[in-house]
PDB file of N, CA and C in Angstrom:
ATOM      1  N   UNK D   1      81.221  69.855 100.971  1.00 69.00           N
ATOM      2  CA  UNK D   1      81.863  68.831 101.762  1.00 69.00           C
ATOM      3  C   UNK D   1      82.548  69.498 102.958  1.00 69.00           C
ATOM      4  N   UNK D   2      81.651  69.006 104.250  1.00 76.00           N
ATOM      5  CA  UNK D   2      82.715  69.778 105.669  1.00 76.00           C
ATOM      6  C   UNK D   2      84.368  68.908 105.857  1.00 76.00           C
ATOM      7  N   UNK D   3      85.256  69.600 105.952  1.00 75.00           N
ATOM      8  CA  UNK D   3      86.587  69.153 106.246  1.00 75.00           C
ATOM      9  C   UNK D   3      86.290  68.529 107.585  1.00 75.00           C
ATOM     10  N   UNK D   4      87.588  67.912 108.384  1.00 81.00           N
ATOM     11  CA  UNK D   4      87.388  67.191 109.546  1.00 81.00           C
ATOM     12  C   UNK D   4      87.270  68.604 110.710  1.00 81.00           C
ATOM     13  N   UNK D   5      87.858  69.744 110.056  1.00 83.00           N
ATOM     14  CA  UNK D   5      87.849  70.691 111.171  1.00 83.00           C
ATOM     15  C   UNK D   5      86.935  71.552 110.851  1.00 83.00           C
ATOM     16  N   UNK D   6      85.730  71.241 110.095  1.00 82.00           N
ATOM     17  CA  UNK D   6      84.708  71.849 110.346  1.00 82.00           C
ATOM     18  C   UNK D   6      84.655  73.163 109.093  1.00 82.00           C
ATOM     19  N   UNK D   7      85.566  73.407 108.592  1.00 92.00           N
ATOM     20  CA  UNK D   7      85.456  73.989 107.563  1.00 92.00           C
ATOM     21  C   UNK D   7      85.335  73.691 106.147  1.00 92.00           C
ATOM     22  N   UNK D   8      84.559  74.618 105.073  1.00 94.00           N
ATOM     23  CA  UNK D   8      84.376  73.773 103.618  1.00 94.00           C
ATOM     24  C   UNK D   8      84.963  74.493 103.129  1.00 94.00           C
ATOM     25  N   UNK D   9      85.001  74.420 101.391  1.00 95.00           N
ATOM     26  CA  UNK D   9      85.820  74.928 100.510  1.00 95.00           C
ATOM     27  C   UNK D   9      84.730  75.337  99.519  1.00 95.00           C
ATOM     28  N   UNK D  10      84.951  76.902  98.947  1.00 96.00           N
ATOM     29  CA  UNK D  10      84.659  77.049  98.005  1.00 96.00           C
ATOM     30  C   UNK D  10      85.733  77.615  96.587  1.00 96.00           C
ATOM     31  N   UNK D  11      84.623  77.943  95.837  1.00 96.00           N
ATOM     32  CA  UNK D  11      85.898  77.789  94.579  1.00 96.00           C
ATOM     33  C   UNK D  11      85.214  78.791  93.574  1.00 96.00           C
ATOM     34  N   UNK D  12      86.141  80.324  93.520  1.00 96.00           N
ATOM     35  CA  UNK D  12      86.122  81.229  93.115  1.00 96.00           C
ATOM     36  C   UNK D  12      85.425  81.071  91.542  1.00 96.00           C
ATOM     37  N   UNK D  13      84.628  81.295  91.404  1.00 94.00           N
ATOM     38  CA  UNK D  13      84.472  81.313  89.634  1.00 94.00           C
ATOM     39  C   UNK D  13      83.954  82.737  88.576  1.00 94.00           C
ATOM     40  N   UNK D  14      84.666  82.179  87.700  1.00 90.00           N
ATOM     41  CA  UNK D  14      84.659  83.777  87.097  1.00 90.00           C
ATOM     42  C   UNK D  14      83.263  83.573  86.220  1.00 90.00           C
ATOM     43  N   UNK D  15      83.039  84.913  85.043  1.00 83.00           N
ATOM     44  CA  UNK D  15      81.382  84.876  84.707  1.00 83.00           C
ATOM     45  C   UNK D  15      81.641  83.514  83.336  1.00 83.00           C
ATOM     46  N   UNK D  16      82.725  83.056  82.817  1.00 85.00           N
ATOM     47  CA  UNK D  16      82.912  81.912  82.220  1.00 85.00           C
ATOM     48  C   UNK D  16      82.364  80.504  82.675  1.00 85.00           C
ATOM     49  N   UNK D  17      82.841  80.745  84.145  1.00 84.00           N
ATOM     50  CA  UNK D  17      82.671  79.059  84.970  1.00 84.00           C
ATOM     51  C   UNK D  17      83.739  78.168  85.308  1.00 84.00           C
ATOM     52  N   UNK D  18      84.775  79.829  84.754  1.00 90.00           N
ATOM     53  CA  UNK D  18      86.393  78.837  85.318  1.00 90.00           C
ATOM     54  C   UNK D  18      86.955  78.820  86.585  1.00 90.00           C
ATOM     55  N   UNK D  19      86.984  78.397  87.519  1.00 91.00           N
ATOM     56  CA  UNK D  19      87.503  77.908  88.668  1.00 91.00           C
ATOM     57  C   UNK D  19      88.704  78.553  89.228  1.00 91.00           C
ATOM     58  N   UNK D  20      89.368  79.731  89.611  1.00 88.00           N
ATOM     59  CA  UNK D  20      90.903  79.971  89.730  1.00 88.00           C
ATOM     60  C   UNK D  20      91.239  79.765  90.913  1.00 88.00           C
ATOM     61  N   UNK D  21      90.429  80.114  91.976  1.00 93.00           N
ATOM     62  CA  UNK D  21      91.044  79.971  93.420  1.00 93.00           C
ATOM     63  C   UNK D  21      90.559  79.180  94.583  1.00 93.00           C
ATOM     64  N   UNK D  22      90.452  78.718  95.701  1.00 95.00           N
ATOM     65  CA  UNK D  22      89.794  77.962  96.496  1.00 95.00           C
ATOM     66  C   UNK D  22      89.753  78.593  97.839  1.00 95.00           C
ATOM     67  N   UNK D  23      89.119  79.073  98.298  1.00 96.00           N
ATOM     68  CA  UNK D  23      89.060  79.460  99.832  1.00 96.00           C
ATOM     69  C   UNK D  23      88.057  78.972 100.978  1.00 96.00           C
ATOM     70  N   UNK D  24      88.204  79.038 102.142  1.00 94.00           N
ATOM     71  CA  UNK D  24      87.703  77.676 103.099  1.00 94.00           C
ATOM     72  C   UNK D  24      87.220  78.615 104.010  1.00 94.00           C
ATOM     73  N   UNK D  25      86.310  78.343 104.753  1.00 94.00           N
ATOM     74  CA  UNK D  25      85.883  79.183 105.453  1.00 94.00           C
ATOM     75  C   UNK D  25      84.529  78.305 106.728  1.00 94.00           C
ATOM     76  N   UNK D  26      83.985  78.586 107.389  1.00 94.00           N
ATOM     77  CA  UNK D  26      83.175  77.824 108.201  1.00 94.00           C
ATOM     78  C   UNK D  26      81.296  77.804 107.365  1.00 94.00           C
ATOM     79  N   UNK D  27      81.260  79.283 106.816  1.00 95.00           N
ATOM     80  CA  UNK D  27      80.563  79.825 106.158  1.00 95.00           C
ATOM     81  C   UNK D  27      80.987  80.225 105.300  1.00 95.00           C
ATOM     82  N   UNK D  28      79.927  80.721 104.286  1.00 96.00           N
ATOM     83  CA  UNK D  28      80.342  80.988 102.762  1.00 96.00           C
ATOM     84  C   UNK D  28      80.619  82.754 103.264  1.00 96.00           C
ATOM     85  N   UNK D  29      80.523  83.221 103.740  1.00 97.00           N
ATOM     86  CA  UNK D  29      80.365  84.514 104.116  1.00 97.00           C
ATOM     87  C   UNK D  29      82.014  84.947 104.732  1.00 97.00           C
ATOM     88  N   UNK D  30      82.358  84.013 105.026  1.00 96.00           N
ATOM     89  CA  UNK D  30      83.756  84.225 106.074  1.00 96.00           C
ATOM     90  C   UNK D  30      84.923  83.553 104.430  1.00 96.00           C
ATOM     91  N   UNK D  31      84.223  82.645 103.544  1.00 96.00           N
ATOM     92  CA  UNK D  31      85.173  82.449 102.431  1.00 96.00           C
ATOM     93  C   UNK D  31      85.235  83.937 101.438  1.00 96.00           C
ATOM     94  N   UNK D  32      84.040  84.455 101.672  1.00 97.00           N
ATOM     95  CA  UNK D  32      83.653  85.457 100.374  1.00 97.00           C
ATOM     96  C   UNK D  32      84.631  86.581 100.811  1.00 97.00           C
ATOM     97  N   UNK D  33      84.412  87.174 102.293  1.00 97.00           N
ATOM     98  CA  UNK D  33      85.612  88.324 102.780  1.00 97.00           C
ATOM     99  C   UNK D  33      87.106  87.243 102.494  1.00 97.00           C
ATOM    100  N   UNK D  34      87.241  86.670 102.777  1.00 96.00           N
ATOM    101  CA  UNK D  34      88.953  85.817 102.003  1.00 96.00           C
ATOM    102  C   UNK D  34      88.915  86.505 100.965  1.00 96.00           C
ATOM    103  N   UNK D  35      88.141  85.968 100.027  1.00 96.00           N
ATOM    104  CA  UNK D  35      88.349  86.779  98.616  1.00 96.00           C
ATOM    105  C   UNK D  35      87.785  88.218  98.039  1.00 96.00           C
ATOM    106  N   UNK D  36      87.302  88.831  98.653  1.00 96.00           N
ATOM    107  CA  UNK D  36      87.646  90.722  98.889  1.00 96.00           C
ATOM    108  C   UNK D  36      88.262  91.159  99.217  1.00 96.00           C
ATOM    109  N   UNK D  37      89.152  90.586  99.987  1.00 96.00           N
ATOM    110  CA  UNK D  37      90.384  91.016 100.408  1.00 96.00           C
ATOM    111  C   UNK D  37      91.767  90.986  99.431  1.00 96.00           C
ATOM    112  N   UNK D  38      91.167  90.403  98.551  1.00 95.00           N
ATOM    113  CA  UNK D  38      91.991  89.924  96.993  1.00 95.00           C
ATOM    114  C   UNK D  38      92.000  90.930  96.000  1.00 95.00           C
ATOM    115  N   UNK D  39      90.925  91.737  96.392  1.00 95.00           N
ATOM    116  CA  UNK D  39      90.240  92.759  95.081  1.00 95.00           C
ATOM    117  C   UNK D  39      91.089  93.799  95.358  1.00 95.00           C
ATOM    118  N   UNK D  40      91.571  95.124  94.705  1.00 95.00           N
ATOM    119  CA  UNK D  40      91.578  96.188  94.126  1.00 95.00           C
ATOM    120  C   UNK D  40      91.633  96.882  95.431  1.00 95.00           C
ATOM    121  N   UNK D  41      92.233  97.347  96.430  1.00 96.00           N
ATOM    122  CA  UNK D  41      91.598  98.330  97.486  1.00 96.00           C
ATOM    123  C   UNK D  41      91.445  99.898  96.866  1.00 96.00           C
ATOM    124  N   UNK D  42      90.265 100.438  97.380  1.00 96.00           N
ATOM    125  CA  UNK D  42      90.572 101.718  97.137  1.00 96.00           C
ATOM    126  C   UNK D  42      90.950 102.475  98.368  1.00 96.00           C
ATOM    127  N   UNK D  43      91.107 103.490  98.184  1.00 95.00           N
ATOM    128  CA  UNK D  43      91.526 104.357  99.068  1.00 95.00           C
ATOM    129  C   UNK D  43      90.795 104.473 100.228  1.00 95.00           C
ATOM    130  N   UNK D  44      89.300 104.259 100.352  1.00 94.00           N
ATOM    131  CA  UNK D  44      88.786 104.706 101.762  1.00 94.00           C
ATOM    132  C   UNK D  44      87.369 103.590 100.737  1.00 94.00           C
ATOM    133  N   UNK D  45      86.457 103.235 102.165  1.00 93.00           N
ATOM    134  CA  UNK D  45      85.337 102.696 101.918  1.00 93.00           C
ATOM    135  C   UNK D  45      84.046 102.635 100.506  1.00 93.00           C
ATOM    136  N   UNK D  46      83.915 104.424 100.977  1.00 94.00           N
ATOM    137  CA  UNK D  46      83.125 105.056 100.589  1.00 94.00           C
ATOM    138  C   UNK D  46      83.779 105.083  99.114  1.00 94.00           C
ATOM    139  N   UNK D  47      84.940 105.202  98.626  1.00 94.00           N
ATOM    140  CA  UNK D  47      85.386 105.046  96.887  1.00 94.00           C
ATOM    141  C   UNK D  47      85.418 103.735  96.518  1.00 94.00           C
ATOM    142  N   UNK D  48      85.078 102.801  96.931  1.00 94.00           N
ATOM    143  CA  UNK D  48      85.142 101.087  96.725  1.00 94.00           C
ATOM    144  C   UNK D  48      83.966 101.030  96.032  1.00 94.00           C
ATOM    145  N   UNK D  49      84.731 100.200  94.655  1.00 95.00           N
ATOM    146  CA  UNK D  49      83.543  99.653  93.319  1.00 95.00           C
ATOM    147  C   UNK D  49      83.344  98.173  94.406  1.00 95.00           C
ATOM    148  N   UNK D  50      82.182  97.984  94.039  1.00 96.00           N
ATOM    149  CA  UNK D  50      81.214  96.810  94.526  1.00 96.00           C
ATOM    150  C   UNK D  50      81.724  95.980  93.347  1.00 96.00           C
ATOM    151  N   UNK D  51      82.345  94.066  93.105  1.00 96.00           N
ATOM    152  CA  UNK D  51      82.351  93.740  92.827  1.00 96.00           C
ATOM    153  C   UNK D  51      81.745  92.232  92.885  1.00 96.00           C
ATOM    154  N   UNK D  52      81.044  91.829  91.688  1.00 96.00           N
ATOM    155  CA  UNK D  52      80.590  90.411  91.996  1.00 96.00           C
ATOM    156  C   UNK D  52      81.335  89.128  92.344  1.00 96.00           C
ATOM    157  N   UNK D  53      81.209  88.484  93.644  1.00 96.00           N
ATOM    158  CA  UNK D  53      81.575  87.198  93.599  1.00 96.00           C
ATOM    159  C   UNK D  53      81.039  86.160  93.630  1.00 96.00           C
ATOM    160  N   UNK D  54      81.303  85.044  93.009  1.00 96.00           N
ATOM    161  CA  UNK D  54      80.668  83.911  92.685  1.00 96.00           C
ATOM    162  C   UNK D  54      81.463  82.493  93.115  1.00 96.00           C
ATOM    163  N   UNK D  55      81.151  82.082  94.640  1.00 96.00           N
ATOM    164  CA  UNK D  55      81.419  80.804  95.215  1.00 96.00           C
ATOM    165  C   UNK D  55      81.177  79.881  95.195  1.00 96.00           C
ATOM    166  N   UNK D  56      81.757  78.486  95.259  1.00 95.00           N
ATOM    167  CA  UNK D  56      81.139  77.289  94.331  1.00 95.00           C
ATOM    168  C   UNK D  56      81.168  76.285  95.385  1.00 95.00           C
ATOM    169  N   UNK D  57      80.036  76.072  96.553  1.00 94.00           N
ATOM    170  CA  UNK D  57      80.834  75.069  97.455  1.00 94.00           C
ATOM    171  C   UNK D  57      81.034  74.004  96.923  1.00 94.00           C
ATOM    172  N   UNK D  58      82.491  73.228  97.305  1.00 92.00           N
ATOM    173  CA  UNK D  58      82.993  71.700  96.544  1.00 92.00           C
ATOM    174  C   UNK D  58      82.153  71.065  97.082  1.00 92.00           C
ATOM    175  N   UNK D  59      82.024  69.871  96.029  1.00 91.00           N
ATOM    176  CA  UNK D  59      81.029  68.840  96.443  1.00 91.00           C
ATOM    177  C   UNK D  59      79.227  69.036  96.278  1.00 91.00           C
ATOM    178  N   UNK D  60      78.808  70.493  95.996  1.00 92.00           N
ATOM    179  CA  UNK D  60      77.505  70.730  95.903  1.00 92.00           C
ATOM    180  C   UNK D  60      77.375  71.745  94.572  1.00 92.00           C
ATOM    181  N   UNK D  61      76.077  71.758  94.272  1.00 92.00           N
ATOM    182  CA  UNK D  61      75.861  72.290  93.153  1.00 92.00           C
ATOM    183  C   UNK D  61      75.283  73.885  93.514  1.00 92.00           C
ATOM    184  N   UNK D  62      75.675  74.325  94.414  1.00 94.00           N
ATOM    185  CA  UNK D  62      75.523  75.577  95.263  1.00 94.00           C
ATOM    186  C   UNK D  62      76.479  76.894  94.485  1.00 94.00           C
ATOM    187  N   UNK D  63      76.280  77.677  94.095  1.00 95.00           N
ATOM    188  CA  UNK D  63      77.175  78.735  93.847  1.00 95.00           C
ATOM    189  C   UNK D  63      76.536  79.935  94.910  1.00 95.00           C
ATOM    190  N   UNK D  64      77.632  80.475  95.679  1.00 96.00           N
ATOM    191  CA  UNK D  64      76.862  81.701  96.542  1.00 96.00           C
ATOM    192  C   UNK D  64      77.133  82.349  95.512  1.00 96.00           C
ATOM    193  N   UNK D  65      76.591  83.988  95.832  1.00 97.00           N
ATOM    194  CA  UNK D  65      77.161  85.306  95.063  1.00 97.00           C
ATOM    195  C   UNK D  65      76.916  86.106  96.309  1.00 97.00           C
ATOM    196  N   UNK D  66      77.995  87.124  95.876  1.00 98.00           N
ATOM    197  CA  UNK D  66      78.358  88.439  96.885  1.00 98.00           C
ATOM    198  C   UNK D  66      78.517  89.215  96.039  1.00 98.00           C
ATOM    199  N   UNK D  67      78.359  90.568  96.618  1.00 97.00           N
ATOM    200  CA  UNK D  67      78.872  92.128  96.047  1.00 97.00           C
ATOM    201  C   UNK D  67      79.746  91.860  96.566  1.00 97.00           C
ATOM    202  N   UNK D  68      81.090  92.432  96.895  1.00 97.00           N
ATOM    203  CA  UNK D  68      82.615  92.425  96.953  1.00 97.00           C
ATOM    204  C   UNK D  68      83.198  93.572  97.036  1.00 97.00           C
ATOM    205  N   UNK D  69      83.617  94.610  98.325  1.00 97.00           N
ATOM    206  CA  UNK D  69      84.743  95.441  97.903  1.00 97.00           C
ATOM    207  C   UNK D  69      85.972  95.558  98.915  1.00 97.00           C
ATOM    208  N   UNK D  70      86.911  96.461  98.972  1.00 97.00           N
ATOM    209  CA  UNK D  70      87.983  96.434  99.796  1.00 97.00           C
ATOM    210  C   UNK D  70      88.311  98.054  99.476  1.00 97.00           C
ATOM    211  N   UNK D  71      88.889  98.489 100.545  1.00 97.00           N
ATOM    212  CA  UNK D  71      89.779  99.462 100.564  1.00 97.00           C
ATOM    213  C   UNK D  71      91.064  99.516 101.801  1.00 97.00           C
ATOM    214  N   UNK D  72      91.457 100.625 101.601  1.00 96.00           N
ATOM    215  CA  UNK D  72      92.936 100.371 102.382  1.00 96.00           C
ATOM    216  C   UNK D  72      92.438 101.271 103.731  1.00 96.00           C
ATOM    217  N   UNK D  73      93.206 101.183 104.959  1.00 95.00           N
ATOM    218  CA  UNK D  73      92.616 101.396 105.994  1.00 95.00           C
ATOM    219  C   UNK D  73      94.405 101.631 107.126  1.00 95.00           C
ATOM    220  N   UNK D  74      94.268 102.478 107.677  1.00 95.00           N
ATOM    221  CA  UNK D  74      95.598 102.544 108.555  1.00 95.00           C
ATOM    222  C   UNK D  74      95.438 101.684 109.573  1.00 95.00           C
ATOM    223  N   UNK D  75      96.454 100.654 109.949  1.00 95.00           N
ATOM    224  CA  UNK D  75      96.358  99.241 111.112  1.00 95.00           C
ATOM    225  C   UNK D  75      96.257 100.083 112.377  1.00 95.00           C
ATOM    226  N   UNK D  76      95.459  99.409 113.026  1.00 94.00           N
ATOM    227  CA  UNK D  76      95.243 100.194 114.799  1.00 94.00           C
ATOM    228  C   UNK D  76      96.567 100.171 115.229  1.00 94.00           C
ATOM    229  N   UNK D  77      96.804 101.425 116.121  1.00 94.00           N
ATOM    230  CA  UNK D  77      97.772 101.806 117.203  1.00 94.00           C
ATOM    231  C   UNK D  77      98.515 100.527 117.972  1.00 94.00           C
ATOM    232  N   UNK D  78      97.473  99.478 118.519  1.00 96.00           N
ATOM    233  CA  UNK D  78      98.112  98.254 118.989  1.00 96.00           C
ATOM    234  C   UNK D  78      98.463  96.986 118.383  1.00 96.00           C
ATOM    235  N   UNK D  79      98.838  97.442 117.013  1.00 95.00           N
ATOM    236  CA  UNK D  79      98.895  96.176 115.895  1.00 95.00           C
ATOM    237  C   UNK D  79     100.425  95.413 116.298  1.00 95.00           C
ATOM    238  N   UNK D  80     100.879  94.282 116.049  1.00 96.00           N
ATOM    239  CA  UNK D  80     101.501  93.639 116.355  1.00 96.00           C
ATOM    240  C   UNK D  80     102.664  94.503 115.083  1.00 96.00           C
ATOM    241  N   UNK D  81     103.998  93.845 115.615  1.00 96.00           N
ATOM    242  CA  UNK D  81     105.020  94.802 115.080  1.00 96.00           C
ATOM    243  C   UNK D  81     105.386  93.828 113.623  1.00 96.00           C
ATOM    244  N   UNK D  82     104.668  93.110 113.243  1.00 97.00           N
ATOM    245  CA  UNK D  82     104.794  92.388 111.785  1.00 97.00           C
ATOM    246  C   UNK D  82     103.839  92.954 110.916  1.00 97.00           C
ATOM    247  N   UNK D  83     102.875  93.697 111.330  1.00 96.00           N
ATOM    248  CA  UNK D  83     101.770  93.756 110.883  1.00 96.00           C
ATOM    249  C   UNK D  83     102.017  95.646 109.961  1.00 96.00           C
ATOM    250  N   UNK D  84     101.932  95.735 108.801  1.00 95.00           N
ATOM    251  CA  UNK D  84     102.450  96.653 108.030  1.00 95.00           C
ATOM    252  C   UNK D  84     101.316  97.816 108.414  1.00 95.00           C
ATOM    253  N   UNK D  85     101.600  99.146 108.231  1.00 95.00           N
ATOM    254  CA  UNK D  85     101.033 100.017 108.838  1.00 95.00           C
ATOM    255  C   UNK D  85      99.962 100.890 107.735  1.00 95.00           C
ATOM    256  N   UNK D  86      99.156 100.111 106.978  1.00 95.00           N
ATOM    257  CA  UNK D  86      98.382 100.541 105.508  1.00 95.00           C
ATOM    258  C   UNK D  86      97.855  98.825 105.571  1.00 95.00           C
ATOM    259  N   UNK D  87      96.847  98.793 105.878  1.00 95.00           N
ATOM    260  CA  UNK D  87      96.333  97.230 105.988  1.00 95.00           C
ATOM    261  C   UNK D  87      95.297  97.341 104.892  1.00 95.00           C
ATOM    262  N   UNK D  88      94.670  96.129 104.241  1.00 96.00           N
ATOM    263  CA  UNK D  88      93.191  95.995 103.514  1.00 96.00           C
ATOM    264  C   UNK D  88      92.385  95.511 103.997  1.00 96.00           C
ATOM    265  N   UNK D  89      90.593  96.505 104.279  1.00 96.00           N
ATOM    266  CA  UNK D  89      89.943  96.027 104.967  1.00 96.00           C
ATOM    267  C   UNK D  89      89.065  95.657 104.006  1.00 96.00           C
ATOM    268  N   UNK D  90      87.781  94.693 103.724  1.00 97.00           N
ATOM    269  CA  UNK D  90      86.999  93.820 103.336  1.00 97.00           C
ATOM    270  C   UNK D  90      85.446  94.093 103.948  1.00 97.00           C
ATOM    271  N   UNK D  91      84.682  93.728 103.048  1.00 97.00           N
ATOM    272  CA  UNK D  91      83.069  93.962 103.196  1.00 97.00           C
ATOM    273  C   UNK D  91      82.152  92.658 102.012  1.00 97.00           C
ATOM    274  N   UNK D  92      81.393  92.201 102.124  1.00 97.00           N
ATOM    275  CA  UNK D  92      80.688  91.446 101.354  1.00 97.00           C
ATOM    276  C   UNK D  92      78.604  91.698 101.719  1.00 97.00           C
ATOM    277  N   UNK D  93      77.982  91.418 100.580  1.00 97.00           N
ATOM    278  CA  UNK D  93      76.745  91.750 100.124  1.00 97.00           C
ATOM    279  C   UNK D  93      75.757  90.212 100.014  1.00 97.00           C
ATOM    280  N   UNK D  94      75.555  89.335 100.323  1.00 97.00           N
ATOM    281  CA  UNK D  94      74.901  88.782  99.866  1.00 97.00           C
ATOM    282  C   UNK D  94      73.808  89.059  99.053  1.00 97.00           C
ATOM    283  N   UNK D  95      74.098  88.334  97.402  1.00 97.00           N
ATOM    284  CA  UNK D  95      72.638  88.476  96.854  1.00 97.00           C
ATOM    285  C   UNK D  95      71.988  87.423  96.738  1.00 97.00           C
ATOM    286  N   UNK D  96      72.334  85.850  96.593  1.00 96.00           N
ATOM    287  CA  UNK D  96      71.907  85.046  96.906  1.00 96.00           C
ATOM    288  C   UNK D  96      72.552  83.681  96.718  1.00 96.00           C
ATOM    289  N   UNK D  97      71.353  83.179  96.478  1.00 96.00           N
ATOM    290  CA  UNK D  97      72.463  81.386  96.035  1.00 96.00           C
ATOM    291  C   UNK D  97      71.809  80.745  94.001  1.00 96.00           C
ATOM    292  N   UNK D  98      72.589  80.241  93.486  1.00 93.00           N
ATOM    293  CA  UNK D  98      72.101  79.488  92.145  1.00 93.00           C
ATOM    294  C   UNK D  98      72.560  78.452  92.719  1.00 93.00           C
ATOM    295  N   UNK D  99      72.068  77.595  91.532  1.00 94.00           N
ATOM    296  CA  UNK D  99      71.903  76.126  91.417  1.00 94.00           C
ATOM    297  C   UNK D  99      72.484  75.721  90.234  1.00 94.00           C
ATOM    298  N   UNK D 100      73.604  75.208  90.010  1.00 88.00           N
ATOM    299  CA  UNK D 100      74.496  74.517  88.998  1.00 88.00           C
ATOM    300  C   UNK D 100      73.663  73.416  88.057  1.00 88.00           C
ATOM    301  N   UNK D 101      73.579  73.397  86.901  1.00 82.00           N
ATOM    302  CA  UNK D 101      72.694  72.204  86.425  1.00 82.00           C
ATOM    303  C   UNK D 101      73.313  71.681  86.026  1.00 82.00           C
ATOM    304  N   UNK D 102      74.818  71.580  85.575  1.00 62.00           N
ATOM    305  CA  UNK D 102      75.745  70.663  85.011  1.00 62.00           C
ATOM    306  C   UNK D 102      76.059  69.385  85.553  1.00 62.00           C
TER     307      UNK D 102
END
């Protein structure tokens, strides 16, 4: 379901089928980095476990999936002065899409 501003919602699900979080995005791709950015950072890129995510757009029987990782990353030189100086950066994998039969 597109919102009035053009963005949808999906809805985090674990390998159960339980529902915990909701994130919105224009694409499923821009919701999936929302939620890698949630995960575990490691220390630098290259030490980041790949984790599965599983997106549920509302309203459709669509689940995306992504690989998933994050690590921590020092904020650029011209970062705004709110902005903490050890930031988490984000990456996602598409592997594909299922089909909900429930």
């Amino acid at each position: 379901m597109v919102r009035e501003d053009g963005k949808r919602n999906f809805a985090l699900r674990s390998s159960s089928g339980e529902e915990s979080s909701v994130f919105s995005g224009n694409t499923p791709r821009q919701a999936a980095l929302k939620a890698a950015r949630r995960l575990e950072p490691a220390p630098s890129e290259d030490d980041a476990e790949k984790t599965e995510l599983r997106l549920r757009e509302k309203g459709t029987d669509k689940v995306h999936i992504y690989d998933g990782w994050a690590w921590e990353e020092t904020a650029p030189d011209d970062k705004p002065d709110w902005m903490p100086d050890d930031i988490t950066e984000a990456n996602v994998s598409k592997k594909g899409i299922e089909h909900l039969d429930e």
